[in-house]
Coordinates of C-alpha atoms and ligand atoms in Angstrom, one line a residue:
M88 CA -32.8 -51.7 -43.7
K89 CA -32.6 -49.3 -40.6
K90 CA -32.3 -51.8 -37.4
D91 CA -34.2 -51.3 -34.6
I92 CA -31.6 -52.0 -31.7
I93 CA -28.1 -53.2 -31.9
V94 CA -26.0 -54.4 -29.2
V95 CA -22.3 -53.7 -30.1
G96 CA -20.4 -56.5 -27.3
G97 CA -22.1 -60.0 -27.3
G98 CA -21.0 -60.9 -23.7
C99 CA -23.3 -61.8 -20.6
I100 CA -24.2 -58.0 -20.6
G101 CA -25.0 -57.7 -24.0
L102 CA -26.8 -60.8 -24.3
M103 CA -28.7 -60.1 -21.2
T104 CA -29.8 -57.0 -22.5
A105 CA -30.7 -58.6 -25.5
Y106 CA -32.7 -61.6 -23.8
C107 CA -34.8 -58.6 -22.3
L108 CA -35.1 -56.6 -25.1
V109 CA -36.4 -59.4 -27.5
K110 CA -39.1 -59.8 -24.3
S111 CA -40.2 -56.5 -24.5
G112 CA -41.1 -57.3 -28.6
R113 CA -38.3 -55.5 -30.1
T114 CA -36.0 -56.3 -32.9
V115 CA -31.9 -56.7 -31.7
T116 CA -28.9 -57.2 -33.4
V117 CA -26.0 -58.5 -31.8
I118 CA -22.5 -57.4 -33.6
D119 CA -19.1 -58.9 -31.8
K120 CA -15.8 -59.3 -33.1
N121 CA -15.0 -62.4 -31.8
D122 CA -17.1 -65.7 -32.1
I123 CA -18.5 -65.4 -28.4
T124 CA -16.7 -68.6 -27.6
D125 CA -14.3 -67.3 -25.4
G126 CA -14.0 -63.9 -23.8
T127 CA -14.7 -62.4 -20.3
S128 CA -17.6 -64.1 -19.9
F129 CA -16.8 -67.8 -20.7
G130 CA -13.4 -68.5 -18.9
N131 CA -14.5 -66.6 -15.9
A132 CA -15.8 -68.3 -12.3
G133 CA -19.0 -68.2 -12.4
L134 CA -19.8 -67.2 -8.9
L135 CA -23.2 -65.6 -8.4
S136 CA -21.8 -64.0 -4.9
A137 CA -23.8 -60.6 -4.4
F138 CA -24.5 -61.6 -1.0
K139 CA -22.7 -60.8 2.5
K140 CA -19.7 -60.0 0.5
A141 CA -17.5 -57.2 0.8
P142 CA -17.0 -54.7 -2.6
L143 CA -13.3 -54.6 -3.8
S144 CA -13.2 -51.1 -2.7
A145 CA -13.8 -51.8 0.6
P146 CA -12.5 -50.0 3.8
G147 CA -9.0 -51.8 4.0
A148 CA -8.3 -53.6 1.0
I149 CA -5.4 -51.7 0.3
P150 CA -3.3 -51.8 3.7
D151 CA -4.4 -55.5 3.3
T152 CA -2.8 -55.7 -0.4
I153 CA -0.2 -54.4 0.9
K154 CA 0.8 -56.8 3.5
L155 CA -0.3 -59.4 0.4
M156 CA 2.5 -57.9 -2.1
L157 CA 5.1 -58.2 0.6
K158 CA 4.4 -62.0 1.8
G159 CA 4.7 -62.5 -2.2
E160 CA 0.9 -64.3 -2.1
S161 CA -0.6 -60.8 -3.5
P162 CA -3.7 -61.6 -6.2
A163 CA -3.3 -57.9 -7.0
S164 CA -0.7 -56.3 -8.8
V165 CA 0.0 -52.8 -10.5
H166 CA 2.5 -52.7 -13.7
P167 CA 4.5 -49.9 -13.0
T168 CA 2.6 -46.9 -15.8
L169 CA 2.3 -43.6 -16.3
D170 CA -0.6 -43.9 -17.8
F171 CA -2.8 -40.6 -15.7
H172 CA -6.6 -42.3 -16.4
L173 CA -5.0 -45.0 -14.4
L174 CA -3.4 -43.4 -11.8
K175 CA -6.4 -41.4 -10.7
W176 CA -8.7 -44.9 -11.3
L177 CA -6.0 -45.7 -7.9
L178 CA -7.0 -42.3 -6.1
K179 CA -10.7 -42.8 -6.4
F180 CA -10.2 -46.5 -5.6
A181 CA -8.7 -45.2 -2.0
A182 CA -11.7 -42.9 -1.8
S183 CA -14.2 -45.0 -2.1
S184 CA -12.7 -47.3 0.6
N185 CA -14.5 -45.9 3.4
Q186 CA -17.7 -47.4 5.8
A187 CA -20.2 -45.6 4.4
R188 CA -20.0 -46.5 0.9
L189 CA -19.6 -50.3 2.2
K190 CA -22.7 -49.5 3.8
R191 CA -24.2 -48.7 0.3
T192 CA -22.6 -50.9 -1.3
L193 CA -23.5 -54.5 0.2
A194 CA -27.0 -53.0 0.0
L195 CA -27.2 -52.6 -3.8
F196 CA -25.5 -55.7 -4.6
E197 CA -28.4 -57.5 -2.2
R198 CA -30.9 -55.5 -4.3
Y199 CA -29.1 -56.4 -8.0
G200 CA -28.0 -60.0 -6.5
Q201 CA -31.7 -60.7 -6.2
I202 CA -33.1 -59.8 -9.5
S203 CA -30.1 -61.5 -10.8
L204 CA -30.8 -64.7 -9.2
D205 CA -34.4 -64.7 -9.8
M206 CA -34.0 -63.9 -13.8
Y207 CA -31.5 -67.3 -13.4
E208 CA -34.1 -69.0 -12.2
S209 CA -36.4 -68.2 -14.3
M210 CA -34.4 -68.6 -17.4
V211 CA -33.9 -72.3 -16.3
K212 CA -38.0 -72.9 -15.1
E213 CA -39.6 -71.2 -17.4
D214 CA -37.1 -70.7 -20.4
G215 CA -35.8 -74.3 -20.1
M216 CA -32.3 -73.6 -20.6
D217 CA -29.5 -75.8 -18.6
F218 CA -26.4 -73.8 -17.6
H219 CA -25.5 -75.8 -14.3
F220 CA -27.4 -73.4 -12.3
C221 CA -26.5 -74.3 -8.3
K222 CA -27.6 -72.1 -5.7
D223 CA -26.0 -73.9 -2.6
G224 CA -23.8 -70.7 -1.3
L225 CA -20.1 -69.8 -1.8
L226 CA -17.6 -71.0 1.0
M227 CA -15.6 -68.3 2.2
I228 CA -12.2 -70.2 3.5
Y229 CA -9.8 -68.2 5.7
T230 CA -6.2 -69.0 5.9
E231 CA -5.4 -66.3 8.6
Q232 CA -6.8 -66.5 11.7
K233 CA -7.9 -62.4 12.2
T234 CA -9.7 -62.2 8.7
F235 CA -11.5 -65.2 10.2
D236 CA -12.4 -64.0 12.7
A237 CA -13.7 -60.2 11.9
K238 CA -15.9 -61.8 9.3
A239 CA -17.0 -64.5 11.9
A240 CA -18.2 -61.5 14.1
H241 CA -20.5 -60.4 12.1
C242 CA -22.2 -63.4 11.4
D243 CA -25.2 -63.5 13.6
N244 CA -27.6 -64.4 11.4
T245 CA -28.3 -67.9 10.7
D246 CA -30.0 -67.5 7.6
A247 CA -27.5 -66.3 5.7
Y248 CA -24.3 -67.1 7.3
E249 CA -23.2 -71.2 8.4
I250 CA -19.4 -70.7 10.7
L251 CA -17.5 -73.8 9.9
S252 CA -15.2 -75.0 11.7
K253 CA -11.7 -76.3 10.1
E254 CA -13.3 -80.1 10.1
R255 CA -15.8 -79.2 8.2
T256 CA -14.7 -76.8 6.0
K257 CA -12.6 -79.9 5.1
E258 CA -15.6 -81.9 4.0
Y259 CA -16.5 -79.0 1.6
M260 CA -13.4 -78.7 0.6
P261 CA -11.1 -82.1 0.8
I262 CA -8.1 -81.1 -0.4
L263 CA -7.1 -78.6 2.3
N264 CA -4.5 -78.9 4.7
D265 CA -4.2 -78.3 8.4
K266 CA -2.8 -74.6 8.0
V267 CA -6.5 -73.9 6.8
I268 CA -8.1 -72.1 9.8
G269 CA -12.4 -72.3 9.0
S270 CA -14.5 -71.1 6.5
I271 CA -17.8 -69.5 6.5
L272 CA -20.9 -70.4 4.2
L273 CA -22.6 -67.6 2.4
K274 CA -25.8 -69.4 2.0
E275 CA -27.7 -67.4 0.0
N276 CA -25.3 -66.8 -3.2
G277 CA -24.8 -69.6 -6.2
H278 CA -22.8 -70.3 -9.6
V279 CA -22.9 -71.5 -12.7
D280 CA -20.9 -72.8 -15.8
P281 CA -20.6 -69.1 -17.3
G282 CA -19.5 -70.5 -21.1
E283 CA -23.1 -73.1 -21.0
F284 CA -25.0 -69.6 -19.7
M285 CA -23.3 -68.1 -22.8
L286 CA -23.8 -70.5 -25.2
E287 CA -27.3 -71.9 -23.8
L288 CA -28.5 -68.3 -23.7
K289 CA -27.2 -67.1 -27.4
K290 CA -29.1 -70.4 -28.9
F291 CA -32.3 -69.3 -26.9
L292 CA -31.6 -65.5 -28.5
E293 CA -31.3 -66.8 -32.3
E294 CA -34.6 -68.8 -31.6
K295 CA -36.7 -65.6 -30.3
G296 CA -34.9 -64.1 -33.6
V297 CA -32.3 -62.2 -32.3
E298 CA -29.8 -61.8 -35.7
F299 CA -25.7 -62.1 -34.6
L300 CA -23.1 -60.8 -36.4
L301 CA -20.2 -62.1 -35.2
N302 CA -16.4 -61.8 -36.1
E303 CA -16.8 -58.2 -37.0
E304 CA -15.7 -55.9 -35.4
V305 CA -17.6 -52.7 -34.6
T306 CA -14.8 -49.9 -36.0
R307 CA -16.4 -46.7 -36.3
L308 CA -19.6 -44.7 -34.7
E309 CA -20.8 -42.0 -37.4
F310 CA -22.6 -39.4 -35.2
S311 CA -25.5 -36.6 -36.9
G312 CA -26.2 -33.8 -34.9
S313 CA -27.0 -35.5 -31.0
K314 CA -27.8 -38.7 -32.8
I315 CA -25.5 -42.4 -33.3
K316 CA -26.6 -42.4 -36.7
K317 CA -24.7 -45.8 -37.9
V318 CA -21.8 -48.0 -36.7
H319 CA -19.1 -48.5 -39.3
T320 CA -17.8 -52.4 -39.1
S321 CA -14.8 -54.5 -40.6
K322 CA -17.3 -55.6 -42.7
D323 CA -20.3 -52.5 -43.6
S324 CA -22.2 -50.3 -41.7
Y325 CA -25.5 -50.3 -40.3
E326 CA -28.1 -48.0 -39.3
A327 CA -30.4 -48.1 -36.1
E328 CA -32.8 -46.6 -33.5
T329 CA -30.8 -47.6 -30.6
F330 CA -27.7 -48.4 -29.9
V331 CA -26.5 -50.1 -27.0
L332 CA -22.5 -50.3 -25.9
S333 CA -21.5 -53.2 -23.8
T334 CA -17.9 -53.6 -25.1
G335 CA -16.6 -54.4 -21.8
A336 CA -13.6 -53.4 -20.7
D337 CA -12.6 -52.4 -24.2
D338 CA -13.6 -48.5 -24.2
T339 CA -12.8 -47.7 -27.4
L340 CA -16.1 -47.1 -28.9
A341 CA -17.2 -45.5 -25.8
R342 CA -14.3 -42.7 -26.0
Q343 CA -15.0 -42.1 -29.7
A344 CA -18.4 -40.6 -28.5
K345 CA -16.7 -38.6 -25.8
N346 CA -16.2 -40.2 -22.6
R347 CA -13.8 -41.1 -20.6
F348 CA -15.0 -43.6 -18.6
M349 CA -13.4 -44.1 -14.8
M350 CA -12.6 -47.4 -15.8
T351 CA -10.0 -49.9 -16.5
P352 CA -9.4 -53.3 -17.6
A353 CA -8.6 -55.4 -14.7
K354 CA -6.6 -59.1 -15.7
G355 CA -7.0 -62.1 -14.6
Y356 CA -7.0 -65.7 -15.4
S357 CA -8.4 -69.2 -14.9
I358 CA -7.6 -72.6 -15.2
T359 CA -10.0 -75.1 -16.0
F360 CA -9.0 -79.1 -14.9
K361 CA -10.4 -82.9 -14.4
M362 CA -9.5 -83.5 -10.6
E363 CA -10.5 -87.0 -8.6
D364 CA -14.6 -85.9 -8.1
S365 CA -14.0 -87.2 -4.3
L366 CA -11.6 -84.0 -3.7
K367 CA -13.5 -81.9 -5.4
P368 CA -14.9 -78.7 -4.2
K369 CA -18.6 -79.6 -2.3
T370 CA -20.1 -76.0 -4.1
S371 CA -18.2 -72.5 -4.9
S372 CA -15.6 -71.6 -3.0
L373 CA -13.3 -68.5 -2.4
F374 CA -10.1 -68.8 -0.3
A375 CA -10.7 -65.3 1.3
D376 CA -7.4 -64.1 1.9
L377 CA -5.8 -65.6 -1.0
F378 CA -8.6 -64.2 -3.7
I379 CA -8.4 -67.9 -5.2
A380 CA -11.5 -69.0 -6.2
M381 CA -12.7 -72.5 -7.2
T382 CA -15.9 -73.7 -8.6
P383 CA -17.5 -77.1 -9.3
R384 CA -18.4 -78.0 -12.8
R385 CA -20.1 -81.1 -14.4
N386 CA -16.8 -82.7 -15.4
T387 CA -14.2 -80.7 -14.7
V388 CA -13.1 -77.6 -11.7
R389 CA -12.2 -74.5 -12.5
M390 CA -9.6 -72.1 -10.4
T391 CA -9.6 -68.1 -11.3
S392 CA -7.2 -65.7 -9.0
K393 CA -5.0 -63.0 -10.5
L394 CA -6.2 -58.5 -10.4
E395 CA -3.4 -56.9 -12.7
L396 CA -3.5 -53.7 -13.5
G397 CA -2.2 -51.0 -16.3
T398 CA -1.6 -54.0 -19.0
T399 CA -3.5 -54.8 -21.6
N400 CA -1.7 -58.0 -22.9
P401 CA -3.9 -60.7 -23.9
E402 CA -1.5 -63.5 -23.4
V403 CA -1.6 -65.9 -20.5
V404 CA 1.5 -65.2 -18.5
R405 CA 3.3 -68.2 -16.9
K406 CA 4.7 -66.7 -13.7
Q407 CA 1.0 -65.3 -12.8
I408 CA -0.1 -69.1 -13.3
D409 CA 2.5 -70.8 -11.4
S410 CA 2.3 -68.5 -8.6
I411 CA -2.1 -69.3 -8.7
H412 CA -0.9 -73.0 -8.5
K413 CA 1.9 -72.2 -5.4
N414 CA -0.6 -69.8 -3.5
L415 CA -2.9 -72.7 -3.8
A416 CA -0.6 -75.1 -2.4
M417 CA 0.3 -74.2 0.7
Y418 CA -3.3 -74.6 1.8
S419 CA -3.9 -77.8 0.0
N420 CA -2.5 -81.0 0.2
D421 CA -0.6 -82.8 -3.1
F422 CA -3.7 -83.2 -5.5
V423 CA -3.7 -84.3 -9.1
K424 CA -4.9 -82.2 -12.0
E425 CA -5.9 -83.4 -15.7
D426 CA -6.2 -81.7 -19.5
M427 CA -5.6 -78.4 -17.3
V428 CA -6.3 -75.1 -19.9
E429 CA -4.9 -71.9 -19.1
W430 CA -7.1 -68.3 -20.0
T431 CA -6.6 -64.9 -18.9
G432 CA -9.1 -61.9 -19.7
F433 CA -9.5 -58.8 -18.7
R434 CA -12.7 -56.7 -16.0
P435 CA -13.9 -54.4 -17.0
L436 CA -13.6 -52.8 -13.6
T437 CA -14.9 -49.3 -12.1
P438 CA -13.0 -48.3 -8.6
N439 CA -16.0 -48.1 -6.4
D440 CA -17.9 -51.3 -7.9
I441 CA -20.4 -49.3 -9.6
P442 CA -21.3 -49.7 -13.2
I443 CA -21.7 -47.6 -16.2
I444 CA -25.1 -47.9 -17.2
G445 CA -27.9 -45.6 -19.0
Y446 CA -27.8 -42.9 -22.4
D447 CA -25.1 -41.1 -23.0
E448 CA -24.8 -38.0 -21.0
N449 CA -24.3 -36.5 -25.1
Y450 CA -25.8 -39.1 -28.2
N451 CA -29.7 -39.7 -27.1
N452 CA -29.9 -43.1 -29.3
L453 CA -26.6 -44.4 -27.6
V454 CA -27.0 -46.6 -23.9
H455 CA -23.9 -47.5 -22.0
A456 CA -23.9 -51.1 -20.2
T457 CA -20.0 -51.6 -18.9
G458 CA -18.2 -51.9 -15.9
L459 CA -19.1 -55.1 -14.3
G460 CA -15.5 -55.4 -12.5
W461 CA -15.5 -58.6 -11.2
L462 CA -19.5 -59.2 -10.7
G463 CA -20.8 -59.6 -14.6
I464 CA -21.9 -62.9 -14.6
T465 CA -23.1 -62.1 -10.3
F466 CA -25.7 -58.9 -11.9
A467 CA -25.7 -59.8 -15.7
P468 CA -29.6 -60.0 -15.7
A469 CA -30.3 -57.7 -13.4
I470 CA -28.3 -55.1 -15.4
G471 CA -30.3 -56.5 -18.7
K472 CA -33.7 -55.7 -17.4
V473 CA -32.4 -52.4 -16.2
I474 CA -31.3 -51.3 -19.7
N475 CA -34.3 -52.7 -20.9
D476 CA -36.9 -50.5 -18.8
V477 CA -34.4 -47.6 -19.6
I478 CA -34.9 -47.9 -23.2
T479 CA -38.3 -49.6 -23.2
I480 CA -40.1 -47.6 -20.9
D481 CA -38.4 -44.6 -19.3
K482 CA -36.7 -43.3 -22.5
K483 CA -34.5 -41.2 -20.4
N484 CA -32.0 -42.0 -17.3
E485 CA -33.5 -39.4 -15.0
T486 CA -36.6 -41.4 -14.5
N487 CA -35.3 -44.7 -13.9
T488 CA -34.6 -45.5 -10.3
D489 CA -31.9 -48.3 -10.9
I490 CA -29.8 -45.9 -12.9
L491 CA -30.3 -43.5 -10.6
L492 CA -29.4 -45.9 -7.7
F493 CA -26.9 -48.1 -9.4
S494 CA -25.0 -45.9 -12.0
A495 CA -21.8 -44.3 -12.1
F496 CA -24.2 -41.6 -14.2
F497 CA -25.0 -40.7 -10.6
Q498 CA -23.5 -42.3 -8.2
G499 CA -19.7 -42.0 -9.5
Ligands
LIG1217 C1 -10.1 -64.7 -13.7 C2 -12.1 -63.8 -13.9 C3 -13.2 -64.6 -12.9 C4 -13.8 -64.1 -13.0 N1 -15.1 -64.0 -11.9 C5 -16.4 -63.8 -11.7 C6 -17.3 -64.5 -11.3 O1 -17.0 -65.2 -10.4 N2 -18.2 -64.2 -11.3 C7 -19.1 -62.9 -11.6 O2 -20.0 -62.6 -11.5 N3 -17.7 -62.2 -12.5 C8 -16.7 -63.0 -12.7 N4 -15.6 -62.1 -13.5 C9 -16.5 -60.9 -14.1 C10 -17.1 -60.8 -15.5 O3 -16.8 -62.1 -16.0 C11 -17.3 -60.0 -16.5 O4 -17.7 -58.7 -15.5 C12 -17.9 -60.1 -17.1 O5 -17.8 -61.5 -17.8 C13 -18.3 -58.7 -18.6 O6 -19.2 -58.6 -19.3 P1 -19.1 -57.5 -20.4 O7 -20.2 -58.1 -21.2 O8 -19.2 -56.5 -19.5 O9 -17.2 -58.3 -21.0 P2 -17.2 -58.9 -22.1 O10 -17.2 -60.0 -21.5 O11 -15.4 -58.8 -22.1 O12 -17.7 -59.1 -23.3 C14 -18.0 -57.7 -24.3 C15 -18.1 -58.2 -25.7 O13 -17.3 -57.1 -26.6 C16 -16.6 -57.6 -27.9 N5 -16.3 -55.6 -27.7 C17 -15.0 -54.7 -27.5 N6 -15.4 -54.3 -28.4 C18 -16.4 -54.5 -29.7 C19 -16.4 -53.8 -31.2 N7 -15.3 -52.6 -31.4 N8 -16.8 -53.9 -32.2 C20 -17.7 -55.9 -31.6 N9 -17.6 -56.3 -30.4 C21 -16.7 -55.7 -29.3 C22 -15.7 -58.2 -27.4 O14 -15.1 -59.5 -28.3 C23 -16.7 -59.6 -26.2 O15 -17.2 -60.3 -26.7 C24 -14.6 -62.3 -13.9 C25 -14.0 -62.6 -15.0 C26 -12.4 -62.9 -14.6 C27 -11.7 -62.2 -15.4

């Protein structure tokens, strides 16, 4: 029987899309090649960090990264490659790192960040989900005087910022040593436990009748004129009215529909461990000059870092894990990390932090929902809402204000 909506890819974007569609009364099937318990949407830091935080493609990003590379502390690296697409991506990234785009991107981040925060709050209060949602700010920790001073100079709004001395910073992050300069609390941000969020959401969706076809890979899209007729999977084939592709950094299916999006997999790592309660960070924190995040969770702490381009190797690479520990150790006292779990995953990264959302330009029953890069958890609820609106209300990109504002189809 023909299905209503098939969502291919059950990461945070696919599940939030299913959530919004099911609330609009649509019937949804989610197909995922894995069992959705270990992907990028699970192992990330869980920061909800849309407010007052520069995008990756901020002015100065490239010289700053090169400086860190020379010091051996850079979280970012590009593997040597002749991949023409990645070279084009890098050029686009460089071109996007300018003041005019920064201003616009910050405004868009706040708009969609607020929609997401409100939706997270309502999922907790109205739907009864529990995923360790905390709205207690993001502590930006500085290890370089120059970057601290530069950021502090712009912190004029006390509702949004609090500048903390070295000693106050240590109250928030007791492991720090004296090399740390200070910190700025970005008060409007928050965090969740991404794994708990995914599992709670899946449970909720199952209760609402969403069908999950797991461990089933979609291998081929079948076309009929200007429509997708079916998806063929490793087990079967399925027809539907509308197909949503939310396959994260894997663009294999989008390419079958003749798309070559400006998106690249950006590999990152997390290390999750138990530590003494009194030493745990009091809120989610980001070492701004090192790009190491630390998020307190119910029973553990999670550290995330690294942004590797030009690799699709799914293995945890020891050198990268060691480098995260080494970079943190420069600014912290020794502390014990117990029961460490190491993980790696790929961000679906666009060169200007603008996602790829909306109807396909060739197939009129195909909708894309990817390209959320390092902010997928931050924006997942808002993206789910936009995808739901474009499918159920507008039925095309051109009349949806959010797609016009926040999609690479219009802001590429
Ligand atoms: C180290 C690290 C830290 C991060 N920290 C944060 C953070 O603090 N805050 C934040 O907002 N974001 C963070 N992110 C980014 C965030 O995790 C991603 O943006 C988000 O998870 C992307 O979600 P997605 O649903 O687009 O993709 P995914 O989570 O990758 O989901 C895509 C799904 O599609 C499935 N799939 C792919 N191809 C097929 C196919 N052919 N057939 C069937 N299924 C398929 C995959 O199995 C997968 O389950 C971080 C990422 C990393 C790597």
